[in-house]
Amino acid sequence: MKKIIILYLFLCLNFTLSAQNKDTWISFWDKDTTHLGFKDKNGNIKIEPKFMGMTIAHKFENIIAVSEEENENWKSYYLTKTGKIVGRDSLYVFDNGPDCENEGFIRFNDPKTDKMGMFNGDGKIVIPAEYSDLTRVRNGMIIALKDAVKEKDGEHFFWTGGKEFLIDINNKILIENFGFNDELNFYSLEKSKEKNPDPVRDNFLGIDGQYYSFINFDKEFKEWLKNILLTDLSKENLLKHSYDEITYWKKKDDDGWITKPKEAFMKLNYKLIKAKLLELKSANCDYQIFSESLNKFIYEADEYDQYFDNCRQAKDWINPVKNIVISPQNKNESGQDHFEFLRTENGYKLISASSRKEDLK
């Protein structure tokens, strides 16, 4: 087991250093802010502004989805750093946006078969278009849905039937009957001959006879909340488990969202925050915990870039936000209290708060 963990950390470190050494191109607008191009780290223009529409990548590492207008016609495709064009009119689009590269891979949709596959950073097909649906690559693994039926519900669609697998980037099946689960941290993978007894992990039997275990974000957060945060609601412990800056909602005078350093925030609001969190220890407390994504429209500063991908989409598959929503015990009262905790490399941190009764200061 120790060898596996050490190897995993070594691969992650190499991947991180490799990514840091790459010359990532940055998008920029033309004078009319109608077309996008890309510059290198030194400001040299690598691609003149010509992209529009579905071009949402802010950074260009290996491969991106682009669209442009030519002779009053739209064309879309995937573009590699070397200028190679692949997947014409095959963009995978979800929630009104195309896919974004993750770990050097990007999904595509075959318009003839409506099946999904995946390109690598060189524009080569590594996962053939034979699946109904694919997740993005996470730690070299993909949840794949095959032979499902697409059904529509108004403007939306959903899948019925089919089989789900966990596969790797070589299209090799690792685990059969692997149901989709957004709460799994794929970067926490451990393999063993027996089930991992850690209560915050979920175990799955692989086709190789070994157990694959992953940390479950929901279980991890609830254990941390119970055993780390709520056991010590001192100001020092709250500061320890707070993000450097805390964003809060202020209703008075239409101030909206305000951000303060955690020390200044806790100095003014500690008593209120402690009182609200103490409610969670009561058996009568009516609260729920939701998994959410970091809001890109609120957290726009450069310091938050690490929590977003190259298309400015929140990386909730590794840095989810856990939102504790406390409802009033008196059902005649309106409003709720919200406490949002971002999962960082240093654990869960309070990053946002709002109170239904009192304005935070």
Coordinates of C-alpha atoms in Angstrom, one line a residue:
M1 CA 0.0 0.0 0.0
K2 CA 2.8 2.4 0.9
K3 CA 4.4 1.8 -2.5
I4 CA 1.2 2.6 -4.3
I5 CA 0.7 5.8 -2.4
I6 CA 4.3 6.9 -3.0
L7 CA 4.0 6.1 -6.7
Y8 CA 0.7 8.1 -6.9
L9 CA 2.4 11.1 -5.2
F10 CA 5.4 10.9 -7.5
L11 CA 3.2 10.8 -10.6
C12 CA 1.1 13.7 -9.3
L13 CA 4.3 15.8 -8.6
N14 CA 5.7 15.1 -12.1
F15 CA 2.4 16.0 -13.7
T16 CA 2.2 19.3 -11.7
L17 CA 5.8 20.2 -12.5
S18 CA 5.3 19.4 -16.2
A19 CA 2.1 21.5 -16.3
Q20 CA 4.0 24.4 -14.6
N21 CA 6.8 24.2 -17.2
K22 CA 4.4 24.5 -20.2
D23 CA 4.0 27.7 -22.1
T24 CA 0.3 28.3 -21.5
W25 CA -1.2 30.7 -24.0
I26 CA -3.7 33.3 -22.7
S27 CA -6.7 34.5 -24.6
F28 CA -7.2 38.2 -25.5
W29 CA -9.8 40.3 -27.3
D30 CA -9.4 42.4 -30.4
K31 CA -10.1 46.1 -30.3
D32 CA -13.8 45.6 -30.8
T33 CA -14.0 42.8 -28.2
T34 CA -15.7 40.6 -30.8
H35 CA -12.9 38.1 -31.6
L36 CA -10.5 36.1 -29.4
G37 CA -6.9 35.3 -30.1
F38 CA -4.1 33.8 -28.0
K39 CA -0.7 35.1 -26.7
D40 CA 2.2 33.3 -25.1
K41 CA 3.5 34.2 -21.6
N42 CA 5.8 36.9 -23.1
G43 CA 2.9 38.6 -24.8
N44 CA 3.8 37.4 -28.3
I45 CA 0.7 36.8 -30.4
K46 CA 0.4 33.1 -31.3
I47 CA -3.0 33.2 -32.9
E48 CA -4.5 36.4 -34.2
P49 CA -8.1 37.2 -32.9
K50 CA -10.5 35.3 -35.1
F51 CA -12.5 33.0 -32.7
M52 CA -16.1 33.7 -31.5
G53 CA -19.1 31.9 -30.2
M54 CA -18.2 28.6 -28.6
T55 CA -14.6 29.7 -27.9
I56 CA -14.6 29.9 -24.1
A57 CA -11.1 28.8 -23.2
H58 CA -9.2 31.5 -21.2
K59 CA -6.0 29.4 -21.3
F60 CA -4.6 27.2 -24.0
E61 CA -2.4 24.3 -22.8
N62 CA -2.8 21.5 -25.4
I63 CA -6.2 21.4 -27.1
I64 CA -9.3 23.7 -27.1
A65 CA -12.7 23.9 -28.6
V66 CA -13.2 26.9 -31.0
S67 CA -15.7 28.3 -33.4
E68 CA -15.4 31.0 -36.0
E69 CA -17.4 32.7 -38.7
E70 CA -16.3 32.3 -42.3
N71 CA -18.3 33.6 -45.3
E72 CA -21.3 34.1 -43.0
N73 CA -21.2 30.5 -42.0
W74 CA -20.2 29.1 -38.6
K75 CA -17.6 26.3 -38.2
S76 CA -16.5 24.7 -35.0
Y77 CA -13.6 22.3 -34.3
Y78 CA -10.9 21.3 -31.9
L79 CA -7.5 23.0 -32.2
T80 CA -4.1 21.8 -30.9
K81 CA -1.1 23.9 -30.0
T82 CA 0.6 22.8 -33.2
G83 CA -2.3 24.1 -35.3
K84 CA -3.8 20.7 -36.0
I85 CA -7.6 20.8 -36.6
V86 CA -9.7 17.7 -35.5
G87 CA -13.3 17.0 -34.7
R88 CA -14.9 19.4 -37.1
D89 CA -18.5 20.1 -36.1
S90 CA -18.1 17.6 -33.3
L91 CA -18.0 19.7 -30.2
Y92 CA -19.3 18.2 -27.0
V93 CA -21.6 20.8 -25.6
F94 CA -23.1 20.7 -22.1
D95 CA -25.0 23.5 -20.3
N96 CA -24.6 25.8 -23.3
G97 CA -20.8 25.5 -23.3
P98 CA -18.2 23.2 -25.0
D99 CA -15.9 20.9 -23.1
C100 CA -12.6 22.1 -21.6
E101 CA -9.4 20.2 -21.6
N102 CA -8.6 18.4 -18.4
E103 CA -5.3 16.5 -17.8
G104 CA -4.6 16.9 -21.5
F105 CA -7.8 15.3 -22.8
I106 CA -11.1 16.7 -24.2
R107 CA -14.4 15.1 -25.1
F108 CA -16.1 15.1 -28.5
N109 CA -19.4 14.1 -29.9
D110 CA -19.9 12.3 -33.2
P111 CA -22.8 14.1 -34.9
K112 CA -23.6 11.1 -37.1
T113 CA -24.0 8.6 -34.2
D114 CA -24.5 11.0 -31.3
K115 CA -21.9 9.0 -29.4
M116 CA -19.0 10.4 -27.4
G117 CA -15.3 9.9 -27.5
M118 CA -12.1 11.6 -26.4
F119 CA -9.1 13.3 -27.9
N120 CA -5.7 13.6 -26.3
G121 CA -3.7 16.8 -26.5
D122 CA -2.3 15.9 -29.9
G123 CA -5.7 15.6 -31.4
K124 CA -5.6 11.8 -31.5
I125 CA -8.6 9.7 -30.6
V126 CA -7.8 7.8 -27.4
I127 CA -11.4 6.9 -26.5
P128 CA -13.5 5.9 -29.6
A129 CA -16.9 7.5 -30.1
E130 CA -18.8 4.4 -28.8
Y131 CA -20.2 5.8 -25.5
S132 CA -23.5 7.5 -24.7
D133 CA -21.8 9.7 -22.2
L134 CA -18.4 10.3 -20.6
T135 CA -17.2 12.3 -17.6
R136 CA -14.1 14.4 -18.0
V137 CA -10.8 12.7 -17.2
R138 CA -10.0 12.7 -13.4
N139 CA -6.7 11.2 -12.3
G140 CA -6.6 9.3 -15.6
M141 CA -10.0 7.7 -15.1
I142 CA -13.4 8.3 -16.7
I143 CA -16.9 7.2 -15.9
A144 CA -18.4 5.9 -19.1
L145 CA -22.0 5.2 -20.0
K146 CA -22.7 2.8 -22.9
D147 CA -25.8 1.7 -24.8
A148 CA -28.2 4.1 -23.0
V149 CA -31.3 5.7 -24.4
K150 CA -31.6 9.5 -24.6
E151 CA -35.0 10.8 -23.6
K152 CA -36.2 14.5 -23.6
D153 CA -38.0 16.4 -20.9
G154 CA -38.8 19.7 -22.6
E155 CA -35.5 21.5 -23.4
H156 CA -33.5 19.0 -21.3
F157 CA -32.6 15.4 -21.8
F158 CA -31.7 12.5 -19.6
W159 CA -30.4 8.9 -20.0
T160 CA -32.2 5.7 -19.3
G161 CA -30.7 2.2 -19.3
G162 CA -27.3 1.3 -20.5
K163 CA -24.2 0.2 -18.5
E164 CA -21.7 2.3 -16.6
F165 CA -18.0 1.5 -16.3
L166 CA -15.0 3.1 -14.8
I167 CA -12.3 3.1 -17.6
D168 CA -8.9 4.5 -18.0
I169 CA -7.5 6.7 -20.8
N170 CA -6.6 3.6 -22.8
N171 CA -10.2 2.6 -22.8
K172 CA -9.5 -0.3 -20.5
I173 CA -12.3 -1.2 -18.1
L174 CA -11.3 -0.9 -14.5
I175 CA -14.6 -1.4 -12.7
E176 CA -17.9 -2.7 -14.1
N177 CA -21.3 -1.4 -12.9
F178 CA -19.7 1.8 -11.7
G179 CA -22.6 4.2 -11.1
F180 CA -22.1 7.9 -11.6
N181 CA -21.2 9.7 -8.3
D182 CA -20.1 13.3 -8.1
E183 CA -19.0 12.9 -4.4
L184 CA -16.0 10.7 -5.2
N185 CA -12.5 12.2 -5.1
F186 CA -10.7 10.3 -7.9
Y187 CA -7.4 11.8 -6.9
S188 CA -7.5 9.9 -3.6
L189 CA -7.4 6.5 -5.2
E190 CA -6.0 3.6 -3.2
K191 CA -5.9 0.0 -4.3
S192 CA -5.8 -3.0 -2.0
K193 CA -6.6 -6.7 -1.8
E194 CA -9.2 -6.0 1.0
K195 CA -11.7 -3.3 1.4
N196 CA -10.3 -0.1 2.8
P197 CA -11.8 0.3 6.3
D198 CA -11.6 4.1 6.4
P199 CA -15.2 5.3 7.0
V200 CA -14.9 8.3 4.6
R201 CA -14.0 6.0 1.7
D202 CA -16.2 4.1 -0.8
N203 CA -14.9 0.7 -2.0
F204 CA -15.4 -0.8 -5.5
L205 CA -14.2 -4.2 -6.7
G206 CA -12.2 -4.0 -9.9
I207 CA -12.1 -6.6 -12.6
D208 CA -8.5 -7.2 -11.5
G209 CA -9.8 -8.6 -8.2
Q210 CA -8.5 -5.6 -6.2
Y211 CA -10.5 -3.0 -4.4
Y212 CA -10.4 0.6 -5.6
S213 CA -11.3 3.0 -2.8
F214 CA -12.0 6.8 -3.1
I215 CA -12.6 9.4 -0.5
N216 CA -16.3 10.5 -0.5
F217 CA -16.5 14.3 -0.3
D218 CA -19.8 14.2 1.6
K219 CA -18.6 11.7 4.2
E220 CA -15.2 13.5 4.5
F221 CA -16.9 16.9 5.1
K222 CA -19.4 15.6 7.7
E223 CA -16.7 13.8 9.6
W224 CA -14.5 17.0 9.6
L225 CA -17.5 19.1 10.6
K226 CA -18.3 16.9 13.6
N227 CA -14.9 16.0 14.8
I228 CA -12.7 19.0 13.9
L229 CA -14.8 22.2 13.6
L230 CA -17.8 21.7 16.0
T231 CA -15.7 20.3 18.8
D232 CA -13.8 23.6 19.1
L233 CA -15.7 26.8 18.1
S234 CA -13.0 29.1 19.6
K235 CA -12.1 32.1 17.5
E236 CA -8.6 30.6 17.0
N237 CA -10.0 27.3 15.5
L238 CA -12.5 29.2 13.3
L239 CA -9.7 31.3 11.9
K240 CA -7.6 28.2 11.4
H241 CA -10.3 26.7 9.3
S242 CA -11.2 29.9 7.4
Y243 CA -10.0 31.0 4.0
D244 CA -7.7 34.1 3.9
E245 CA -10.6 36.2 2.8
I246 CA -14.3 35.6 3.7
T247 CA -17.1 36.8 1.4
Y248 CA -20.5 37.7 2.9
W249 CA -23.8 39.1 1.9
K250 CA -24.9 42.5 3.2
K251 CA -28.4 43.6 2.5
K252 CA -28.3 47.1 4.0
D253 CA -27.9 49.8 1.4
D254 CA -27.7 47.2 -1.4
D255 CA -24.1 46.6 -0.6
G256 CA -24.3 43.0 -1.9
W257 CA -21.3 40.7 -1.7
I258 CA -18.4 42.0 0.4
T259 CA -15.0 40.4 1.0
K260 CA -12.8 40.9 4.1
P261 CA -9.6 39.4 5.5
K262 CA -10.6 36.6 7.8
E263 CA -9.1 38.3 10.9
A264 CA -11.2 41.5 10.4
F265 CA -14.3 39.4 9.6
M266 CA -14.0 37.2 12.7
K267 CA -13.3 40.2 14.9
L268 CA -16.6 41.7 14.0
N269 CA -18.7 38.6 13.5
Y270 CA -17.3 35.9 15.8
K271 CA -20.1 35.8 18.3
L272 CA -22.8 35.5 15.6
I273 CA -20.9 32.9 13.7
K274 CA -20.3 30.8 16.8
A275 CA -23.9 31.0 17.8
K276 CA -25.1 29.9 14.4
L277 CA -22.7 27.0 14.2
L278 CA -23.6 25.9 17.7
E279 CA -27.1 25.3 16.4
L280 CA -25.7 22.4 14.4
K281 CA -25.0 20.5 17.6
S282 CA -28.7 20.6 18.6
A283 CA -30.9 17.6 17.8
N284 CA -33.6 20.0 16.7
C285 CA -31.5 21.9 14.2
D286 CA -33.0 21.8 10.8
Y287 CA -30.1 22.0 8.3
Q288 CA -28.9 20.4 5.1
I289 CA -25.5 20.2 3.4
F290 CA -25.3 20.8 -0.3
S291 CA -22.5 20.2 -2.7
E292 CA -21.9 23.2 -4.9
S293 CA -19.3 24.9 -7.2
L294 CA -17.3 28.0 -6.5
N295 CA -19.1 30.9 -8.1
K296 CA -16.9 32.4 -10.8
F297 CA -18.9 35.7 -10.8
I298 CA -18.1 36.3 -7.1
Y299 CA -14.6 34.9 -6.9
E300 CA -13.0 36.7 -9.7
A301 CA -9.6 37.7 -8.2
D302 CA -6.4 36.0 -9.5
E303 CA -5.9 34.2 -6.2
Y304 CA -8.9 32.0 -7.0
D305 CA -7.6 30.9 -10.4
Q306 CA -6.3 27.6 -8.9
Y307 CA -9.9 26.6 -8.3
F308 CA -11.0 27.0 -11.9
D309 CA -10.1 25.2 -15.1
N310 CA -8.9 26.8 -18.3
C311 CA -12.4 27.8 -19.3
R312 CA -13.1 29.4 -15.9
Q313 CA -15.3 26.5 -14.8
A314 CA -15.1 25.6 -11.1
K315 CA -13.0 22.4 -10.5
D316 CA -15.7 20.9 -8.2
W317 CA -14.4 17.4 -8.9
I318 CA -11.4 18.2 -6.6
N319 CA -12.4 21.5 -4.9
P320 CA -16.1 21.3 -4.1
V321 CA -18.0 23.8 -2.0
K322 CA -20.0 22.4 0.9
N323 CA -22.9 24.7 1.7
I324 CA -24.5 24.3 5.2
V325 CA -28.0 25.7 5.0
I326 CA -29.7 26.2 8.4
S327 CA -33.5 26.8 8.4
P328 CA -35.4 28.5 11.2
Q329 CA -37.1 26.2 13.7
N330 CA -40.2 28.4 13.5
K331 CA -41.7 27.6 10.2
N332 CA -43.4 31.0 10.1
E333 CA -40.1 32.7 9.9
S334 CA -38.4 33.2 6.5
G335 CA -34.8 33.1 5.3
Q336 CA -31.9 30.7 6.0
D337 CA -28.3 30.9 7.3
H338 CA -25.6 29.8 4.9
F339 CA -22.0 28.7 5.6
E340 CA -19.9 27.7 2.6
F341 CA -16.7 25.7 3.0
L342 CA -14.3 25.3 0.1
R343 CA -12.2 22.2 -0.1
T344 CA -8.6 23.3 -0.5
E345 CA -5.3 21.5 -0.4
N346 CA -5.1 22.4 3.3
G347 CA -8.6 21.1 4.1
Y348 CA -12.0 22.7 4.3
K349 CA -12.1 26.4 4.8
L350 CA -15.0 28.8 5.5
I351 CA -15.1 31.1 2.5
S352 CA -18.6 32.6 2.6
A353 CA -21.4 33.3 5.1
S354 CA -24.8 34.9 5.3
S355 CA -27.3 35.4 8.0
R356 CA -31.1 35.5 7.6
K357 CA -31.7 37.9 10.6
E358 CA -28.6 40.0 11.1
D359 CA -26.3 41.7 8.6
L360 CA -22.7 40.5 8.9
K361 CA -20.2 43.3 9.4

